C-alpha cells in the first residue's frame, strides 16, 4: 500500500522556468512532510519541509505547498537551474511514536532541467 | 560536525551468503533508520532504532535484521542473500528536536551475484 505517491516518474523543464513536483498521500495521520533531493550514488539530501499546521513554506528558490483537504503537496522551484537536475523524493511522517512515526517515501520523480 | 557514515560503500556477495552493513550517525543523534532503494521502488523502510530499541519495522522478511549499540552506531544484517537483495542501502540519523531533519549517509551499494 503506497501511502505516499509521486505519480509522475519524470519531469523536464527549461532553465529559468518553474518546476512543479507533485505528491499525494493517503494516511491522514501524517502531519509533517519533507522533500529530499538525490544524486546518483549519493544519499538523499534534505531540501525543505512543512508542518500540517501550515499551507506554505518558502526557502530561497524552493517553496512547498500543502493542501490538507486534498492530501496533496507540491514543490515549486523557481527559477529552475541545470544543477537542480536530480531525483526528488517526497516523504511524510506522523507523530513521534508508533507505526506512523517512521519517514515514508514516495518513489521519486526525476527532474531534468534543460539549459 | 561529521555526517552519517556508512561502511562499506560497495559490496559484492554471492547468493546464500550473509552481509553486515554499518552506520555511524551524527554525534548526538539517537535515532537510526535503514532504507532499501531499488530502481522504480523508491526508498523502502526497513527498520528504525532509538536508544538501542527497534522502534519501527518495515515489511521485509526475517532475513533482514538490525541492531543499535550504546553509542548509537547501528548495523544491519541480511542472511541467505538473494539476487533481489541487490540495492542501495541507506541509513539516516535524526535528533530529538522539533525539526525532523533526517540526515542520510551515502549508502552501501550491495550487489548479489
PDB file of N, CA, C and O in Angstrom, chain B residues 27-105:
ATOM      1  N   UNK B  27      26.888  12.724  15.562  1.00  0.00           N
ATOM      2  CA  UNK B  27      27.088  12.765  17.003  1.00  0.00           C
ATOM      3  C   UNK B  27      25.905  13.425  17.692  1.00  0.00           C
ATOM      4  O   UNK B  27      25.470  14.520  17.315  1.00  0.00           O
ATOM      5  N   UNK B  28      25.354  12.734  18.693  1.00  0.00           N
ATOM      6  CA  UNK B  28      24.209  13.265  19.426  1.00  0.00           C
ATOM      7  C   UNK B  28      22.874  12.752  18.919  1.00  0.00           C
ATOM      8  O   UNK B  28      21.858  12.861  19.615  1.00  0.00           O
ATOM      9  N   UNK B  29      22.852  12.210  17.702  1.00  0.00           N
ATOM     10  CA  UNK B  29      21.612  11.641  17.182  1.00  0.00           C
ATOM     11  C   UNK B  29      21.408  10.254  17.761  1.00  0.00           C
ATOM     12  O   UNK B  29      22.319   9.425  17.741  1.00  0.00           O
ATOM     13  N   UNK B  30      20.203   9.978  18.245  1.00  0.00           N
ATOM     14  CA  UNK B  30      19.941   8.688  18.866  1.00  0.00           C
ATOM     15  C   UNK B  30      19.066   7.783  18.013  1.00  0.00           C
ATOM     16  O   UNK B  30      18.881   6.621  18.319  1.00  0.00           O
ATOM     17  N   UNK B  31      18.511   8.345  16.924  1.00  0.00           N
ATOM     18  CA  UNK B  31      17.645   7.540  16.059  1.00  0.00           C
ATOM     19  C   UNK B  31      18.370   7.203  14.768  1.00  0.00           C
ATOM     20  O   UNK B  31      18.973   8.074  14.135  1.00  0.00           O
ATOM     21  N   UNK B  32      18.288   5.948  14.384  1.00  0.00           N
ATOM     22  CA  UNK B  32      18.875   5.498  13.119  1.00  0.00           C
ATOM     23  C   UNK B  32      17.830   4.689  12.362  1.00  0.00           C
ATOM     24  O   UNK B  32      17.205   3.786  12.923  1.00  0.00           O
ATOM     25  N   UNK B  33      17.629   5.050  11.102  1.00  0.00           N
ATOM     26  CA  UNK B  33      16.681   4.337  10.249  1.00  0.00           C
ATOM     27  C   UNK B  33      17.422   3.760   9.054  1.00  0.00           C
ATOM     28  O   UNK B  33      18.388   4.352   8.568  1.00  0.00           O
ATOM     29  N   UNK B  34      16.922   2.639   8.560  1.00  0.00           N
ATOM     30  CA  UNK B  34      17.522   1.992   7.395  1.00  0.00           C
ATOM     31  C   UNK B  34      16.487   1.901   6.276  1.00  0.00           C
ATOM     32  O   UNK B  34      15.306   1.606   6.524  1.00  0.00           O
ATOM     33  N   UNK B  35      16.958   2.145   5.047  1.00  0.00           N
ATOM     34  CA  UNK B  35      16.099   2.081   3.871  1.00  0.00           C
ATOM     35  C   UNK B  35      16.801   1.288   2.781  1.00  0.00           C
ATOM     36  O   UNK B  35      18.026   1.304   2.668  1.00  0.00           O
ATOM     37  N   UNK B  36      15.990   0.638   1.949  1.00  0.00           N
ATOM     38  CA  UNK B  36      16.495  -0.029   0.757  1.00  0.00           C
ATOM     39  C   UNK B  36      15.995   0.727  -0.457  1.00  0.00           C
ATOM     40  O   UNK B  36      14.801   1.026  -0.563  1.00  0.00           O
ATOM     41  N   UNK B  37      16.909   1.072  -1.355  1.00  0.00           N
ATOM     42  CA  UNK B  37      16.497   1.727  -2.588  1.00  0.00           C
ATOM     43  C   UNK B  37      16.802   0.844  -3.779  1.00  0.00           C
ATOM     44  O   UNK B  37      17.954   0.438  -3.988  1.00  0.00           O
ATOM     45  N   UNK B  38      15.761   0.530  -4.545  1.00  0.00           N
ATOM     46  CA  UNK B  38      15.923  -0.203  -5.792  1.00  0.00           C
ATOM     47  C   UNK B  38      15.283   0.605  -6.908  1.00  0.00           C
ATOM     48  O   UNK B  38      14.395   1.430  -6.645  1.00  0.00           O
ATOM     49  N   UNK B  39      15.692   0.408  -8.160  1.00  0.00           N
ATOM     50  CA  UNK B  39      15.144   1.180  -9.273  1.00  0.00           C
ATOM     51  C   UNK B  39      13.620   1.054  -9.346  1.00  0.00           C
ATOM     52  O   UNK B  39      13.084  -0.058  -9.304  1.00  0.00           O
ATOM     53  N   UNK B  40      12.948   2.180  -9.404  1.00  0.00           N
ATOM     54  CA  UNK B  40      11.499   2.182  -9.557  1.00  0.00           C
ATOM     55  C   UNK B  40      10.706   1.964  -8.281  1.00  0.00           C
ATOM     56  O   UNK B  40       9.479   2.057  -8.292  1.00  0.00           O
ATOM     57  N   UNK B  41      11.388   1.687  -7.174  1.00  0.00           N
ATOM     58  CA  UNK B  41      10.683   1.406  -5.907  1.00  0.00           C
ATOM     59  C   UNK B  41      10.913   2.475  -4.849  1.00  0.00           C
ATOM     60  O   UNK B  41      10.372   2.369  -3.749  1.00  0.00           O
ATOM     61  N   UNK B  42      11.679   3.454  -5.150  1.00  0.00           N
ATOM     62  CA  UNK B  42      11.889   4.496  -4.151  1.00  0.00           C
ATOM     63  C   UNK B  42      12.648   3.970  -2.957  1.00  0.00           C
ATOM     64  O   UNK B  42      13.414   3.013  -3.063  1.00  0.00           O
ATOM     65  N   UNK B  43      12.410   4.583  -1.802  1.00  0.00           N
ATOM     66  CA  UNK B  43      13.079   4.177  -0.579  1.00  0.00           C
ATOM     67  C   UNK B  43      12.094   3.372   0.261  1.00  0.00           C
ATOM     68  O   UNK B  43      11.091   3.881   0.734  1.00  0.00           O
ATOM     69  N   UNK B  44      12.421   2.114   0.439  1.00  0.00           N
ATOM     70  CA  UNK B  44      11.569   1.222   1.227  1.00  0.00           C
ATOM     71  C   UNK B  44      12.122   1.131   2.649  1.00  0.00           C
ATOM     72  O   UNK B  44      13.296   0.808   2.834  1.00  0.00           O
ATOM     73  N   UNK B  45      11.275   1.400   3.619  1.00  0.00           N
ATOM     74  CA  UNK B  45      11.682   1.422   5.018  1.00  0.00           C
ATOM     75  C   UNK B  45      11.954   0.007   5.526  1.00  0.00           C
ATOM     76  O   UNK B  45      11.141  -0.908   5.353  1.00  0.00           O
ATOM     77  N   UNK B  46      13.121  -0.152   6.150  1.00  0.00           N
ATOM     78  CA  UNK B  46      13.494  -1.436   6.729  1.00  0.00           C
ATOM     79  C   UNK B  46      13.192  -1.473   8.228  1.00  0.00           C
ATOM     80  O   UNK B  46      12.404  -2.281   8.689  1.00  0.00           O
ATOM     81  N   UNK B  47      13.875  -0.621   8.990  1.00  0.00           N
ATOM     82  CA  UNK B  47      13.620  -0.520  10.427  1.00  0.00           C
ATOM     83  C   UNK B  47      14.243   0.750  10.984  1.00  0.00           C
ATOM     84  O   UNK B  47      15.057   1.401  10.344  1.00  0.00           O
ATOM     85  N   UNK B  48      13.785   1.072  12.206  1.00  0.00           N
ATOM     86  CA  UNK B  48      14.271   2.245  12.903  1.00  0.00           C
ATOM     87  C   UNK B  48      14.645   1.849  14.319  1.00  0.00           C
ATOM     88  O   UNK B  48      13.905   1.097  14.978  1.00  0.00           O
ATOM     89  N   UNK B  49      15.781   2.363  14.768  1.00  0.00           N
ATOM     90  CA  UNK B  49      16.239   2.123  16.130  1.00  0.00           C
ATOM     91  C   UNK B  49      16.380   3.431  16.871  1.00  0.00           C
ATOM     92  O   UNK B  49      16.775   4.460  16.308  1.00  0.00           O
ATOM     93  N   UNK B  50      16.039   3.372  18.151  1.00  0.00           N
ATOM     94  CA  UNK B  50      16.182   4.537  19.027  1.00  0.00           C
ATOM     95  C   UNK B  50      16.643   4.035  20.385  1.00  0.00           C
ATOM     96  O   UNK B  50      15.972   3.181  20.984  1.00  0.00           O
ATOM     97  N   UNK B  51      17.763   4.547  20.827  1.00  0.00           N
ATOM     98  CA  UNK B  51      18.325   4.123  22.125  1.00  0.00           C
ATOM     99  C   UNK B  51      18.371   2.600  22.258  1.00  0.00           C
ATOM    100  O   UNK B  51      17.894   2.021  23.241  1.00  0.00           O
ATOM    101  N   UNK B  52      18.917   1.965  21.251  1.00  0.00           N
ATOM    102  CA  UNK B  52      19.174   0.519  21.211  1.00  0.00           C
ATOM    103  C   UNK B  52      17.913  -0.335  21.080  1.00  0.00           C
ATOM    104  O   UNK B  52      17.994  -1.566  21.160  1.00  0.00           O
ATOM    105  N   UNK B  53      16.758   0.284  20.891  1.00  0.00           N
ATOM    106  CA  UNK B  53      15.490  -0.445  20.766  1.00  0.00           C
ATOM    107  C   UNK B  53      14.915  -0.256  19.373  1.00  0.00           C
ATOM    108  O   UNK B  53      14.923   0.855  18.848  1.00  0.00           O
ATOM    109  N   UNK B  54      14.407  -1.342  18.806  1.00  0.00           N
ATOM    110  CA  UNK B  54      13.759  -1.218  17.498  1.00  0.00           C
ATOM    111  C   UNK B  54      12.413  -0.553  17.693  1.00  0.00           C
ATOM    112  O   UNK B  54      11.524  -1.093  18.373  1.00  0.00           O
ATOM    113  N   UNK B  55      12.220   0.580  17.064  1.00  0.00           N
ATOM    114  CA  UNK B  55      11.000   1.369  17.283  1.00  0.00           C
ATOM    115  C   UNK B  55       9.962   1.118  16.194  1.00  0.00           C
ATOM    116  O   UNK B  55       8.771   1.268  16.409  1.00  0.00           O
ATOM    117  N   UNK B  56      10.454   0.773  14.988  1.00  0.00           N
ATOM    118  CA  UNK B  56       9.561   0.516  13.872  1.00  0.00           C
ATOM    119  C   UNK B  56      10.190  -0.521  12.962  1.00  0.00           C
ATOM    120  O   UNK B  56      11.420  -0.612  12.869  1.00  0.00           O
ATOM    121  N   UNK B  57       9.353  -1.259  12.258  1.00  0.00           N
ATOM    122  CA  UNK B  57       9.869  -2.273  11.350  1.00  0.00           C
ATOM    123  C   UNK B  57       9.038  -2.256  10.082  1.00  0.00           C
ATOM    124  O   UNK B  57       7.811  -2.151  10.133  1.00  0.00           O
ATOM    125  N   UNK B  58       9.706  -2.363   8.947  1.00  0.00           N
ATOM    126  CA  UNK B  58       9.017  -2.398   7.665  1.00  0.00           C
ATOM    127  C   UNK B  58       8.623  -3.817   7.291  1.00  0.00           C
ATOM    128  O   UNK B  58       8.760  -4.759   8.061  1.00  0.00           O
ATOM    129  N   UNK B  59       8.118  -3.947   6.066  1.00  0.00           N
ATOM    130  CA  UNK B  59       7.612  -5.235   5.598  1.00  0.00           C
ATOM    131  C   UNK B  59       8.663  -6.033   4.845  1.00  0.00           C
ATOM    132  O   UNK B  59       8.510  -6.331   3.663  1.00  0.00           O
ATOM    133  N   UNK B  60       9.713  -6.349   5.511  1.00  0.00           N
ATOM    134  CA  UNK B  60      10.772  -7.148   4.923  1.00  0.00           C
ATOM    135  C   UNK B  60      10.837  -8.495   5.653  1.00  0.00           C
ATOM    136  O   UNK B  60      10.474  -8.592   6.825  1.00  0.00           O
ATOM    137  N   UNK B  61      11.327  -9.529   4.935  1.00  0.00           N
ATOM    138  CA  UNK B  61      11.407 -10.852   5.584  1.00  0.00           C
ATOM    139  C   UNK B  61      12.402 -10.859   6.740  1.00  0.00           C
ATOM    140  O   UNK B  61      13.239  -9.971   6.877  1.00  0.00           O
ATOM    141  N   UNK B  62      12.294 -11.902   7.559  1.00  0.00           N
ATOM    142  CA  UNK B  62      13.138 -12.018   8.735  1.00  0.00           C
ATOM    143  C   UNK B  62      14.619 -12.134   8.437  1.00  0.00           C
ATOM    144  O   UNK B  62      15.449 -12.013   9.349  1.00  0.00           O
ATOM    145  N   UNK B  63      14.976 -12.337   7.160  1.00  0.00           N
ATOM    146  CA  UNK B  63      16.402 -12.393   6.787  1.00  0.00           C
ATOM    147  C   UNK B  63      17.080 -11.042   7.039  1.00  0.00           C
ATOM    148  O   UNK B  63      18.294 -10.961   7.151  1.00  0.00           O
ATOM    149  N   UNK B  64      16.266 -10.005   7.094  1.00  0.00           N
ATOM    150  CA  UNK B  64      16.787  -8.658   7.341  1.00  0.00           C
ATOM    151  C   UNK B  64      16.652  -8.352   8.836  1.00  0.00           C
ATOM    152  O   UNK B  64      15.562  -8.431   9.398  1.00  0.00           O
ATOM    153  N   UNK B  65      17.754  -8.036   9.453  1.00  0.00           N
ATOM    154  CA  UNK B  65      17.727  -7.725  10.877  1.00  0.00           C
ATOM    155  C   UNK B  65      18.690  -6.580  11.161  1.00  0.00           C
ATOM    156  O   UNK B  65      19.522  -6.228  10.327  1.00  0.00           O
ATOM    157  N   UNK B  66      18.543  -5.999  12.334  1.00  0.00           N
ATOM    158  CA  UNK B  66      19.424  -4.895  12.677  1.00  0.00           C
ATOM    159  C   UNK B  66      19.621  -4.822  14.175  1.00  0.00           C
ATOM    160  O   UNK B  66      18.992  -5.563  14.940  1.00  0.00           O
ATOM    161  N   UNK B  67      20.489  -3.929  14.556  1.00  0.00           N
ATOM    162  CA  UNK B  67      20.676  -3.643  15.971  1.00  0.00           C
ATOM    163  C   UNK B  67      21.345  -2.281  16.114  1.00  0.00           C
ATOM    164  O   UNK B  67      21.923  -1.747  15.164  1.00  0.00           O
ATOM    165  N   UNK B  68      21.259  -1.764  17.325  1.00  0.00           N
ATOM    166  CA  UNK B  68      21.892  -0.475  17.616  1.00  0.00           C
ATOM    167  C   UNK B  68      22.677  -0.616  18.906  1.00  0.00           C
ATOM    168  O   UNK B  68      22.203  -1.231  19.875  1.00  0.00           O
ATOM    169  N   UNK B  69      23.842  -0.032  18.922  1.00  0.00           N
ATOM    170  CA  UNK B  69      24.723  -0.124  20.084  1.00  0.00           C
ATOM    171  C   UNK B  69      24.546   1.109  20.988  1.00  0.00           C
ATOM    172  O   UNK B  69      23.894   2.088  20.621  1.00  0.00           O
ATOM    173  N   UNK B  70      25.169   1.040  22.146  1.00  0.00           N
ATOM    174  CA  UNK B  70      25.003   2.108  23.132  1.00  0.00           C
ATOM    175  C   UNK B  70      25.555   3.448  22.640  1.00  0.00           C
ATOM    176  O   UNK B  70      25.134   4.508  23.098  1.00  0.00           O
ATOM    177  N   UNK B  71      26.455   3.411  21.668  1.00  0.00           N
ATOM    178  CA  UNK B  71      26.995   4.670  21.117  1.00  0.00           C
ATOM    179  C   UNK B  71      26.185   5.145  19.915  1.00  0.00           C
ATOM    180  O   UNK B  71      26.605   6.030  19.192  1.00  0.00           O
ATOM    181  N   UNK B  72      25.017   4.523  19.706  1.00  0.00           N
ATOM    182  CA  UNK B  72      24.059   4.839  18.631  1.00  0.00           C
ATOM    183  C   UNK B  72      24.462   4.289  17.269  1.00  0.00           C
ATOM    184  O   UNK B  72      23.657   4.364  16.341  1.00  0.00           O
ATOM    185  N   UNK B  73      25.649   3.766  17.138  1.00  0.00           N
ATOM    186  CA  UNK B  73      26.016   3.127  15.874  1.00  0.00           C
ATOM    187  C   UNK B  73      25.091   1.940  15.619  1.00  0.00           C
ATOM    188  O   UNK B  73      24.620   1.293  16.561  1.00  0.00           O
ATOM    189  N   UNK B  74      24.801   1.717  14.348  1.00  0.00           N
ATOM    190  CA  UNK B  74      23.848   0.660  14.017  1.00  0.00           C
ATOM    191  C   UNK B  74      24.425  -0.256  12.949  1.00  0.00           C
ATOM    192  O   UNK B  74      25.254   0.157  12.135  1.00  0.00           O
ATOM    193  N   UNK B  75      23.981  -1.469  12.974  1.00  0.00           N
ATOM    194  CA  UNK B  75      24.331  -2.438  11.929  1.00  0.00           C
ATOM    195  C   UNK B  75      23.049  -3.090  11.428  1.00  0.00           C
ATOM    196  O   UNK B  75      22.084  -3.250  12.181  1.00  0.00           O
ATOM    197  N   UNK B  76      23.066  -3.426  10.144  1.00  0.00           N
ATOM    198  CA  UNK B  76      22.000  -4.264   9.621  1.00  0.00           C
ATOM    199  C   UNK B  76      22.623  -5.500   8.999  1.00  0.00           C
ATOM    200  O   UNK B  76      23.723  -5.438   8.436  1.00  0.00           O
ATOM    201  N   UNK B  77      21.931  -6.598   9.113  1.00  0.00           N
ATOM    202  CA  UNK B  77      22.411  -7.872   8.622  1.00  0.00           C
ATOM    203  C   UNK B  77      21.384  -8.478   7.678  1.00  0.00           C
ATOM    204  O   UNK B  77      20.184  -8.420   7.951  1.00  0.00           O
ATOM    205  N   UNK B  78      21.867  -9.017   6.581  1.00  0.00           N
ATOM    206  CA  UNK B  78      20.994  -9.749   5.665  1.00  0.00           C
ATOM    207  C   UNK B  78      21.583 -11.152   5.528  1.00  0.00           C
ATOM    208  O   UNK B  78      22.747 -11.310   5.128  1.00  0.00           O
ATOM    209  N   UNK B  79      20.796 -12.140   5.864  1.00  0.00           N
ATOM    210  CA  UNK B  79      21.266 -13.521   5.772  1.00  0.00           C
ATOM    211  C   UNK B  79      20.690 -14.177   4.517  1.00  0.00           C
ATOM    212  O   UNK B  79      19.713 -13.695   3.937  1.00  0.00           O
ATOM    213  N   UNK B  80      21.328 -15.255   4.105  1.00  0.00           N
ATOM    214  CA  UNK B  80      20.873 -16.033   2.945  1.00  0.00           C
ATOM    215  C   UNK B  80      20.510 -15.092   1.789  1.00  0.00           C
ATOM    216  O   UNK B  80      19.369 -15.009   1.327  1.00  0.00           O
ATOM    217  N   UNK B  81      21.499 -14.377   1.320  1.00  0.00           N
ATOM    218  CA  UNK B  81      21.289 -13.360   0.293  1.00  0.00           C
ATOM    219  C   UNK B  81      20.655 -13.928  -0.967  1.00  0.00           C
ATOM    220  O   UNK B  81      20.968 -15.045  -1.404  1.00  0.00           O
ATOM    221  N   UNK B  82      19.746 -13.112  -1.539  1.00  0.00           N
ATOM    222  CA  UNK B  82      19.101 -13.433  -2.800  1.00  0.00           C
ATOM    223  C   UNK B  82      19.485 -12.366  -3.816  1.00  0.00           C
ATOM    224  O   UNK B  82      19.868 -11.248  -3.454  1.00  0.00           O
ATOM    225  N   UNK B  83      19.338 -12.709  -5.119  1.00  0.00           N
ATOM    226  CA  UNK B  83      19.676 -11.742  -6.167  1.00  0.00           C
ATOM    227  C   UNK B  83      18.874 -10.447  -5.995  1.00  0.00           C
ATOM    228  O   UNK B  83      19.388  -9.347  -6.242  1.00  0.00           O
ATOM    229  N   UNK B  84      17.630 -10.579  -5.557  1.00  0.00           N
ATOM    230  CA  UNK B  84      16.757  -9.426  -5.396  1.00  0.00           C
ATOM    231  C   UNK B  84      17.154  -8.498  -4.258  1.00  0.00           C
ATOM    232  O   UNK B  84      16.583  -7.424  -4.114  1.00  0.00           O
ATOM    233  N   UNK B  85      18.122  -8.903  -3.463  1.00  0.00           N
ATOM    234  CA  UNK B  85      18.592  -8.046  -2.378  1.00  0.00           C
ATOM    235  C   UNK B  85      19.594  -7.011  -2.872  1.00  0.00           C
ATOM    236  O   UNK B  85      19.993  -6.122  -2.099  1.00  0.00           O
ATOM    237  N   UNK B  86      19.980  -7.116  -4.135  1.00  0.00           N
ATOM    238  CA  UNK B  86      20.891  -6.123  -4.704  1.00  0.00           C
ATOM    239  C   UNK B  86      20.211  -4.760  -4.690  1.00  0.00           C
ATOM    240  O   UNK B  86      19.125  -4.590  -5.241  1.00  0.00           O
ATOM    241  N   UNK B  87      20.827  -3.806  -4.050  1.00  0.00           N
ATOM    242  CA  UNK B  87      20.201  -2.498  -3.868  1.00  0.00           C
ATOM    243  C   UNK B  87      21.187  -1.549  -3.225  1.00  0.00           C
ATOM    244  O   UNK B  87      22.286  -1.943  -2.824  1.00  0.00           O
ATOM    245  N   UNK B  88      20.755  -0.292  -3.124  1.00  0.00           N
ATOM    246  CA  UNK B  88      21.492   0.700  -2.340  1.00  0.00           C
ATOM    247  C   UNK B  88      20.833   0.747  -0.966  1.00  0.00           C
ATOM    248  O   UNK B  88      19.635   0.970  -0.850  1.00  0.00           O
ATOM    249  N   UNK B  89      21.597   0.492   0.066  1.00  0.00           N
ATOM    250  CA  UNK B  89      21.075   0.506   1.433  1.00  0.00           C
ATOM    251  C   UNK B  89      21.504   1.806   2.090  1.00  0.00           C
ATOM    252  O   UNK B  89      22.685   2.104   2.201  1.00  0.00           O
ATOM    253  N   UNK B  90      20.500   2.559   2.525  1.00  0.00           N
ATOM    254  CA  UNK B  90      20.737   3.891   3.079  1.00  0.00           C
ATOM    255  C   UNK B  90      20.395   3.923   4.555  1.00  0.00           C
ATOM    256  O   UNK B  90      19.422   3.327   5.008  1.00  0.00           O
ATOM    257  N   UNK B  91      21.214   4.638   5.283  1.00  0.00           N
ATOM    258  CA  UNK B  91      20.995   4.827   6.702  1.00  0.00           C
ATOM    259  C   UNK B  91      20.765   6.316   6.930  1.00  0.00           C
ATOM    260  O   UNK B  91      21.386   7.156   6.279  1.00  0.00           O
ATOM    261  N   UNK B  92      19.849   6.638   7.844  1.00  0.00           N
ATOM    262  CA  UNK B  92      19.590   8.033   8.186  1.00  0.00           C
ATOM    263  C   UNK B  92      19.567   8.185   9.697  1.00  0.00           C
ATOM    264  O   UNK B  92      19.064   7.310  10.405  1.00  0.00           O
ATOM    265  N   UNK B  93      20.121   9.273  10.172  1.00  0.00           N
ATOM    266  CA  UNK B  93      20.031   9.540  11.608  1.00  0.00           C
ATOM    267  C   UNK B  93      19.239  10.818  11.834  1.00  0.00           C
ATOM    268  O   UNK B  93      19.166  11.684  10.966  1.00  0.00           O
ATOM    269  N   UNK B  94      18.603  10.896  12.966  1.00  0.00           N
ATOM    270  CA  UNK B  94      17.843  12.094  13.304  1.00  0.00           C
ATOM    271  C   UNK B  94      17.939  12.366  14.787  1.00  0.00           C
ATOM    272  O   UNK B  94      18.142  11.457  15.594  1.00  0.00           O
ATOM    273  N   UNK B  95      17.780  13.657  15.129  1.00  0.00           N
ATOM    274  CA  UNK B  95      17.852  14.052  16.523  1.00  0.00           C
ATOM    275  C   UNK B  95      16.476  14.047  17.159  1.00  0.00           C
ATOM    276  O   UNK B  95      15.506  13.551  16.598  1.00  0.00           O
ATOM    277  N   UNK B  96      16.372  14.627  18.312  1.00  0.00           N
ATOM    278  CA  UNK B  96      15.106  14.621  19.039  1.00  0.00           C
ATOM    279  C   UNK B  96      14.447  15.986  19.044  1.00  0.00           C
ATOM    280  O   UNK B  96      13.490  16.215  19.741  1.00  0.00           O
ATOM    281  N   UNK B  97      14.973  16.897  18.222  1.00  0.00           N
ATOM    282  CA  UNK B  97      14.400  18.230  18.173  1.00  0.00           C
ATOM    283  C   UNK B  97      13.104  18.260  17.386  1.00  0.00           C
ATOM    284  O   UNK B  97      12.673  17.269  16.811  1.00  0.00           O
ATOM    285  N   UNK B  98      12.488  19.415  17.318  1.00  0.00           N
ATOM    286  CA  UNK B  98      11.210  19.548  16.629  1.00  0.00           C
ATOM    287  C   UNK B  98      11.332  19.389  15.128  1.00  0.00           C
ATOM    288  O   UNK B  98      10.391  18.995  14.471  1.00  0.00           O
ATOM    289  N   UNK B  99      12.490  19.699  14.554  1.00  0.00           N
ATOM    290  CA  UNK B  99      12.668  19.566  13.109  1.00  0.00           C
ATOM    291  C   UNK B  99      13.138  18.152  12.787  1.00  0.00           C
ATOM    292  O   UNK B  99      14.221  17.744  13.160  1.00  0.00           O
ATOM    293  N   UNK B 100      12.322  17.422  12.072  1.00  0.00           N
ATOM    294  CA  UNK B 100      12.687  16.046  11.753  1.00  0.00           C
ATOM    295  C   UNK B 100      13.709  16.033  10.629  1.00  0.00           C
ATOM    296  O   UNK B 100      13.442  15.539   9.549  1.00  0.00           O
ATOM    297  N   UNK B 101      14.874  16.568  10.911  1.00  0.00           N
ATOM    298  CA  UNK B 101      15.898  16.657   9.883  1.00  0.00           C
ATOM    299  C   UNK B 101      16.683  15.393   9.734  1.00  0.00           C
ATOM    300  O   UNK B 101      17.822  15.279  10.172  1.00  0.00           O
ATOM    301  N   UNK B 102      16.075  14.398   9.117  1.00  0.00           N
ATOM    302  CA  UNK B 102      16.784  13.155   8.872  1.00  0.00           C
ATOM    303  C   UNK B 102      17.954  13.438   7.933  1.00  0.00           C
ATOM    304  O   UNK B 102      17.789  14.003   6.871  1.00  0.00           O
ATOM    305  N   UNK B 103      19.131  12.985   8.328  1.00  0.00           N
ATOM    306  CA  UNK B 103      20.327  13.128   7.511  1.00  0.00           C
ATOM    307  C   UNK B 103      20.764  11.751   7.058  1.00  0.00           C
ATOM    308  O   UNK B 103      20.942  10.856   7.885  1.00  0.00           O
ATOM    309  N   UNK B 104      20.954  11.614   5.751  1.00  0.00           N
ATOM    310  CA  UNK B 104      21.311  10.320   5.185  1.00  0.00           C
ATOM    311  C   UNK B 104      22.802  10.201   4.958  1.00  0.00           C
ATOM    312  O   UNK B 104      23.497  11.176   4.675  1.00  0.00           O
ATOM    313  N   UNK B 105      23.267   8.964   5.052  1.00  0.00           N
ATOM    314  CA  UNK B 105      24.613   8.652   4.613  1.00  0.00           C
ATOM    315  C   UNK B 105      24.621   8.440   3.104  1.00  0.00           C
ATOM    316  O   UNK B 105      23.584   8.539   2.452  1.00  0.00           O
TER     317      UNK B 105
END
